Coordinates of C-alpha atoms in Angstrom, one line a residue:
M1 CA 60.1 -62.1 -87.5
A2 CA 63.0 -63.7 -89.2
G3 CA 62.7 -66.3 -92.0
E4 CA 61.8 -66.6 -95.6
T5 CA 58.8 -68.7 -96.7
M6 CA 58.8 -71.8 -94.6
I7 CA 56.6 -70.5 -91.7
E8 CA 53.8 -67.9 -91.7
D9 CA 53.2 -65.3 -89.0
A10 CA 49.7 -65.2 -87.4
G11 CA 48.6 -62.9 -84.6
F12 CA 51.7 -60.7 -84.3
Y13 CA 49.7 -57.5 -83.8
W14 CA 51.7 -54.3 -83.1
E15 CA 51.2 -54.6 -79.4
L16 CA 52.4 -58.2 -79.4
G17 CA 55.7 -57.6 -81.1
G18 CA 54.6 -57.1 -84.7
A19 CA 56.6 -55.0 -87.1
G20 CA 56.7 -51.3 -86.4
G21 CA 56.1 -48.4 -88.9
G22 CA 52.4 -49.2 -89.2
K23 CA 53.0 -52.5 -90.9
A24 CA 51.4 -54.6 -88.2
P25 CA 47.7 -54.2 -87.4
F26 CA 46.7 -53.0 -83.9
L27 CA 45.3 -55.5 -81.5
R28 CA 42.7 -53.0 -80.2
D29 CA 41.3 -52.6 -83.7
A30 CA 40.8 -56.4 -84.0
A31 CA 38.8 -56.7 -80.7
R32 CA 35.1 -57.3 -81.2
D33 CA 32.0 -57.7 -79.0
V34 CA 31.2 -61.2 -80.4
G35 CA 33.6 -63.9 -81.6
E36 CA 33.5 -66.2 -84.5
W37 CA 30.8 -68.9 -84.7
D38 CA 33.4 -71.5 -84.0
E39 CA 35.6 -69.5 -81.6
E40 CA 35.8 -72.3 -79.0
R41 CA 37.2 -74.7 -81.6
L42 CA 39.6 -72.1 -82.9
L43 CA 40.8 -71.6 -79.3
A44 CA 41.2 -75.3 -78.8
Y45 CA 43.5 -75.4 -81.8
L46 CA 45.6 -72.5 -80.6
E47 CA 46.1 -73.9 -77.2
A48 CA 46.8 -77.5 -78.4
S49 CA 49.6 -76.6 -80.7
H50 CA 53.4 -76.9 -80.1
E51 CA 55.2 -74.3 -78.0
I52 CA 58.7 -73.8 -79.5
Y53 CA 59.9 -70.9 -77.3
T54 CA 59.0 -70.4 -73.7
V55 CA 59.2 -67.1 -71.8
M56 CA 58.7 -67.1 -68.0
G57 CA 56.8 -64.5 -66.1
A58 CA 53.7 -62.5 -67.1
E59 CA 52.5 -59.5 -69.0
R60 CA 49.5 -57.2 -68.5
D61 CA 46.5 -57.4 -70.8
V62 CA 47.1 -54.5 -73.1
I63 CA 43.5 -53.9 -73.9
A64 CA 41.7 -54.1 -70.5
D65 CA 44.8 -53.6 -68.3
D66 CA 43.1 -55.7 -65.6
A67 CA 44.6 -59.1 -65.9
W68 CA 48.0 -60.8 -66.2
I69 CA 48.9 -63.3 -69.0
T70 CA 51.4 -66.0 -67.9
G71 CA 54.1 -66.9 -70.5
A72 CA 53.3 -63.9 -72.7
G73 CA 56.0 -63.7 -75.4
S74 CA 56.3 -67.5 -75.8
L75 CA 55.8 -68.8 -79.4
V76 CA 53.5 -71.6 -80.7
T77 CA 53.5 -73.4 -84.0
D78 CA 51.5 -76.0 -85.9
G79 CA 54.4 -76.4 -88.4
T80 CA 52.8 -74.0 -90.9
Y81 CA 52.0 -70.9 -88.9
V82 CA 53.7 -69.4 -85.8
W83 CA 51.9 -67.1 -83.2
P84 CA 52.4 -65.7 -79.7
T85 CA 50.9 -67.8 -77.0
E86 CA 49.0 -64.8 -75.6
L87 CA 46.9 -64.7 -78.8
A88 CA 44.5 -67.3 -77.3
H89 CA 43.9 -65.0 -74.3
Y90 CA 42.9 -62.1 -76.6
V91 CA 40.6 -64.3 -78.7
R92 CA 38.9 -65.6 -75.6
R93 CA 38.7 -62.4 -73.7
H94 CA 38.2 -59.8 -76.4
H95 CA 37.1 -61.9 -79.4
V96 CA 40.1 -60.7 -81.4
A97 CA 39.8 -61.8 -85.0
L98 CA 42.3 -64.2 -86.5
L99 CA 43.8 -63.6 -89.9
P100 CA 41.2 -64.9 -92.4
E101 CA 43.8 -67.2 -94.0
F102 CA 44.9 -68.5 -90.6
A103 CA 41.3 -69.2 -89.5
A104 CA 40.6 -71.0 -92.9
H105 CA 43.8 -73.0 -92.4
I106 CA 42.6 -74.2 -88.9
R107 CA 39.1 -75.1 -90.3
A108 CA 40.6 -77.0 -93.2
R109 CA 42.5 -79.1 -90.6
N110 CA 39.2 -79.8 -88.9
Y111 CA 40.5 -78.0 -85.8
I112 CA 43.1 -80.7 -85.1
S113 CA 46.6 -79.4 -84.5
P114 CA 49.2 -81.8 -86.0
E115 CA 52.1 -83.3 -84.2
V116 CA 55.3 -81.2 -84.9
P117 CA 58.4 -83.5 -85.0
R118 CA 61.3 -82.2 -82.9
E119 CA 63.5 -81.4 -85.9
Q120 CA 60.8 -79.5 -87.6
A121 CA 60.1 -77.6 -84.4
L122 CA 63.8 -76.7 -84.1
A123 CA 63.8 -75.5 -87.7
V124 CA 60.8 -73.3 -87.1
F125 CA 62.5 -72.0 -83.9
E126 CA 65.7 -71.1 -85.8
E127 CA 63.8 -69.4 -88.6
C128 CA 61.7 -67.3 -86.2
L129 CA 64.5 -66.3 -83.9
G130 CA 67.6 -66.3 -86.1
D131 CA 70.5 -68.5 -87.1
D132 CA 72.0 -68.6 -83.6
A133 CA 68.8 -69.3 -81.9
R134 CA 69.5 -72.9 -81.0
A135 CA 72.9 -72.0 -79.4
T136 CA 71.4 -69.1 -77.6
A137 CA 68.5 -71.2 -76.2
A138 CA 71.0 -73.8 -75.0
A139 CA 73.0 -71.2 -73.2
A140 CA 69.9 -69.7 -71.7
A141 CA 68.6 -73.0 -70.6
A142 CA 71.5 -73.3 -68.2
T143 CA 70.0 -70.6 -66.0
S144 CA 66.3 -70.7 -67.1
K145 CA 65.2 -73.3 -64.5
G146 CA 66.6 -71.9 -61.3
F147 CA 64.3 -72.7 -58.4
F148 CA 63.9 -72.7 -54.6
S149 CA 61.6 -75.5 -53.4
W150 CA 60.4 -75.8 -49.8
Y151 CA 58.6 -78.8 -48.4
R152 CA 56.5 -78.1 -45.2
T153 CA 53.6 -79.3 -43.2
A154 CA 50.3 -78.5 -44.8
F155 CA 49.1 -74.9 -44.3
T156 CA 46.3 -73.7 -42.1
R157 CA 45.0 -70.3 -42.9
A158 CA 46.8 -68.9 -39.9
S159 CA 50.2 -70.5 -40.8
A160 CA 49.8 -69.4 -44.4
Q161 CA 49.2 -65.8 -43.2
R162 CA 52.4 -66.0 -41.0
V163 CA 54.5 -67.2 -43.9
F164 CA 53.2 -64.5 -46.3
D165 CA 53.8 -61.9 -43.6
E166 CA 57.4 -63.1 -43.3
L167 CA 57.8 -63.0 -47.1
A168 CA 56.5 -59.5 -47.2
A169 CA 58.9 -58.4 -44.5
S170 CA 61.7 -59.8 -46.6
G171 CA 60.6 -58.0 -49.7
L172 CA 58.5 -60.6 -51.6
F173 CA 54.8 -59.8 -51.9
A174 CA 51.9 -62.0 -53.1
Q175 CA 49.9 -58.9 -53.9
H176 CA 51.1 -56.3 -56.3
P177 CA 52.5 -53.5 -54.2
L178 CA 50.4 -50.9 -56.0
T179 CA 47.2 -52.5 -57.1
K180 CA 47.0 -55.1 -54.2
H181 CA 45.8 -57.6 -56.8
I182 CA 46.5 -61.3 -56.7
F183 CA 47.3 -63.0 -60.0
G184 CA 47.1 -66.7 -60.2
F185 CA 45.2 -70.0 -60.6
R186 CA 44.1 -72.9 -58.5
D187 CA 43.6 -76.5 -59.7
T188 CA 40.8 -78.5 -58.1
A189 CA 41.1 -82.2 -57.3
R190 CA 39.0 -82.9 -60.4
G191 CA 41.5 -81.1 -62.6
A192 CA 39.5 -77.9 -63.2
R193 CA 41.6 -74.8 -63.4
E194 CA 40.1 -71.7 -61.7
P195 CA 41.5 -68.1 -61.6
L196 CA 42.3 -66.6 -58.2
V197 CA 40.0 -63.6 -58.0
G198 CA 40.2 -61.2 -55.1
G199 CA 42.8 -60.2 -52.5
A200 CA 45.1 -62.0 -50.1
H201 CA 42.2 -63.8 -48.4
T202 CA 41.4 -65.7 -51.6
L203 CA 45.0 -67.0 -51.8
L204 CA 45.1 -67.9 -48.1
S205 CA 41.9 -69.8 -48.3
A206 CA 43.0 -71.7 -51.4
L207 CA 46.3 -72.7 -49.7
A208 CA 44.6 -74.0 -46.6
S209 CA 41.9 -76.0 -48.4
D210 CA 42.5 -79.6 -49.4
E211 CA 40.1 -79.0 -52.3
Y212 CA 43.0 -77.5 -54.3
R213 CA 45.9 -79.7 -55.3
N214 CA 47.9 -76.9 -56.8
V215 CA 47.9 -73.1 -56.5
E216 CA 50.0 -70.8 -58.7
F217 CA 50.6 -67.1 -58.2
Q218 CA 53.1 -64.3 -58.8
S219 CA 55.4 -63.0 -56.0
W220 CA 56.5 -59.5 -56.5
M221 CA 59.9 -57.8 -55.8
G222 CA 59.0 -54.1 -56.3
R223 CA 56.6 -52.9 -58.9
D224 CA 58.1 -54.5 -62.0
E225 CA 59.7 -57.8 -61.1
C226 CA 58.0 -61.0 -60.1
L227 CA 58.7 -64.7 -59.9
A228 CA 56.2 -67.5 -60.4
V229 CA 55.3 -69.6 -57.3
S230 CA 53.5 -72.9 -57.2
V231 CA 52.2 -74.6 -54.0
R232 CA 51.4 -78.2 -54.6
R233 CA 49.6 -80.5 -52.2
L234 CA 51.6 -83.8 -52.1
D235 CA 49.2 -85.4 -49.5
S236 CA 46.9 -84.3 -46.7
A237 CA 49.9 -83.4 -44.5
T238 CA 52.5 -82.0 -46.9
Q239 CA 52.8 -79.1 -49.3
K240 CA 55.6 -78.1 -51.6
L241 CA 56.3 -74.4 -52.4
T242 CA 58.5 -73.8 -55.5
F243 CA 59.7 -70.3 -56.3
R244 CA 61.1 -69.9 -59.9
I245 CA 64.0 -67.6 -59.1
S246 CA 65.1 -67.6 -62.8
D247 CA 62.1 -65.4 -63.6
I248 CA 63.8 -62.3 -62.2
S249 CA 66.9 -60.5 -63.4
A250 CA 70.3 -62.0 -62.4
P251 CA 71.3 -59.2 -60.1
D252 CA 68.2 -59.7 -58.0
R253 CA 68.2 -63.4 -57.7
E254 CA 70.5 -63.5 -54.7
E255 CA 68.3 -61.0 -52.9
A256 CA 65.3 -63.3 -53.6
V257 CA 67.1 -66.4 -52.3
A258 CA 68.2 -64.5 -49.2
A259 CA 64.5 -63.4 -48.6
L260 CA 63.3 -67.0 -48.9
V261 CA 66.0 -68.3 -46.5
R262 CA 65.0 -65.6 -44.0
T263 CA 61.4 -66.7 -44.3
L264 CA 62.4 -70.4 -43.8
D265 CA 64.4 -69.4 -40.7
Q266 CA 61.3 -68.2 -39.0
D267 CA 59.7 -71.7 -38.8
P268 CA 62.3 -74.4 -39.3
D269 CA 60.4 -76.9 -37.2
H270 CA 57.7 -77.2 -39.8
C271 CA 60.2 -77.6 -42.7
L272 CA 60.4 -81.1 -44.1
G273 CA 63.2 -80.3 -46.6
F274 CA 64.3 -77.7 -49.1
V275 CA 66.3 -77.3 -52.3
I276 CA 68.1 -74.3 -53.6
D277 CA 69.3 -74.6 -57.2
R278 CA 70.1 -71.3 -58.9
T279 CA 70.8 -72.8 -62.4
G280 CA 68.3 -75.7 -62.3
V281 CA 70.9 -78.4 -62.9
S282 CA 69.0 -80.7 -60.6
A283 CA 65.5 -79.9 -61.9
A284 CA 65.0 -83.5 -63.2
E285 CA 65.7 -85.0 -59.8
D286 CA 62.7 -86.6 -58.0
W287 CA 62.9 -84.2 -55.1
D288 CA 59.4 -85.2 -53.9
R289 CA 60.5 -88.8 -53.3
I290 CA 64.0 -87.9 -52.0
L291 CA 62.8 -85.4 -49.4
T292 CA 59.3 -86.6 -48.3
G293 CA 58.2 -89.6 -50.4
A294 CA 59.0 -93.3 -50.7
G295 CA 62.7 -92.5 -51.4
A296 CA 64.8 -92.0 -54.5
Q297 CA 68.6 -91.6 -55.0
L298 CA 70.2 -88.2 -55.3
T299 CA 72.2 -88.2 -58.5
V300 CA 72.7 -84.5 -59.2
W301 CA 73.7 -82.0 -56.6
P302 CA 71.9 -78.6 -56.3
D303 CA 73.5 -75.6 -54.6
T304 CA 72.0 -76.6 -51.2
V305 CA 69.7 -79.3 -50.0
G306 CA 68.2 -79.7 -46.6
I307 CA 67.0 -83.2 -45.7
L308 CA 65.3 -84.6 -42.6
R309 CA 68.0 -86.1 -40.4
D310 CA 66.4 -89.6 -40.3
R311 CA 66.5 -89.7 -44.2
V312 CA 70.1 -88.8 -44.7
G313 CA 71.3 -92.4 -44.4
D314 CA 69.3 -93.4 -47.4
Q315 CA 71.4 -91.2 -49.7
A316 CA 74.8 -92.6 -50.5
E317 CA 75.8 -89.4 -52.2
L318 CA 75.8 -87.6 -48.8
A319 CA 77.9 -90.2 -46.9
D320 CA 81.2 -88.2 -47.3
S321 CA 79.7 -84.7 -46.8
E322 CA 79.7 -82.7 -43.6
P323 CA 76.2 -81.3 -42.9
T324 CA 75.1 -78.3 -40.9
A325 CA 72.3 -78.9 -38.4
Y326 CA 69.1 -76.9 -39.1
G327 CA 66.2 -77.7 -36.9
P328 CA 65.2 -81.3 -37.7
L329 CA 67.2 -81.1 -41.0
D330 CA 70.8 -81.7 -42.1
V331 CA 71.9 -79.2 -44.7
F332 CA 74.4 -80.0 -47.4
H333 CA 76.1 -77.7 -49.9
R334 CA 77.6 -78.5 -53.2
A335 CA 81.4 -78.5 -53.0

């Protein structure tokens, strides 16, 4: 880690990017059968602190090798210490010991993580990642939010199966091609977050049930690349699928977009709208309202947007554009 004395490292075990040459302790050596007496409160502090650097995707649990950790490699700070976001996973799952001085620091704060002002967070970010970190992050942000969102009529188990069969035929797999495991979560209507455990049947059941307002999982391209997918229930009749295409390497993004378009082509009559934005410039647009909700004005063009024909007249931005007919949609491309 870069920096002098402003920020202290905590939790950078050798397996989590700590210094080589035997300087960093090994994560496996810190795992224990039983956690600290106040482990839950320590965990609450770790998870409530400020994330200053976000990595998309997931990494395998290096101790058990039986679970995926979303966002592994991201950095979190409380303004005094900085640690990798996956440290919380290892504390919860394997009761990994925190550095004694770090644990004492958390207890001295009564387990309450302080607010970290923006300028302080940026200073910590630059110290940890180097003098050019802010410029590098700004450049990366231009392509870090690329997405493909697809609005459709709510899934039944059968229609979800058909969509995932089409995705698989196009090279995108909800199950890991080798292990056949599903990695993901589902959010209940009451706000509880549950892991998805089991095979494809678990995912299909979650997508078809109105009990779950949001389902997240990884979609695989080959053995090593995956992109995050969220399926959000907007109402009883509508679901929104968002594929985070920026999660995969740049050379493979067009292949992923082509696979998604091929899948969309198989069932255009159930499509209520879609957005393709490779760089995420329109990520702040209220696409839910523009495409299926009470209406909002389109102010930033994505690469491609498909909108129900009877809603096109509500968008002044589209008045001078020539659409392509696509089932019940008109499709517009950025000039």
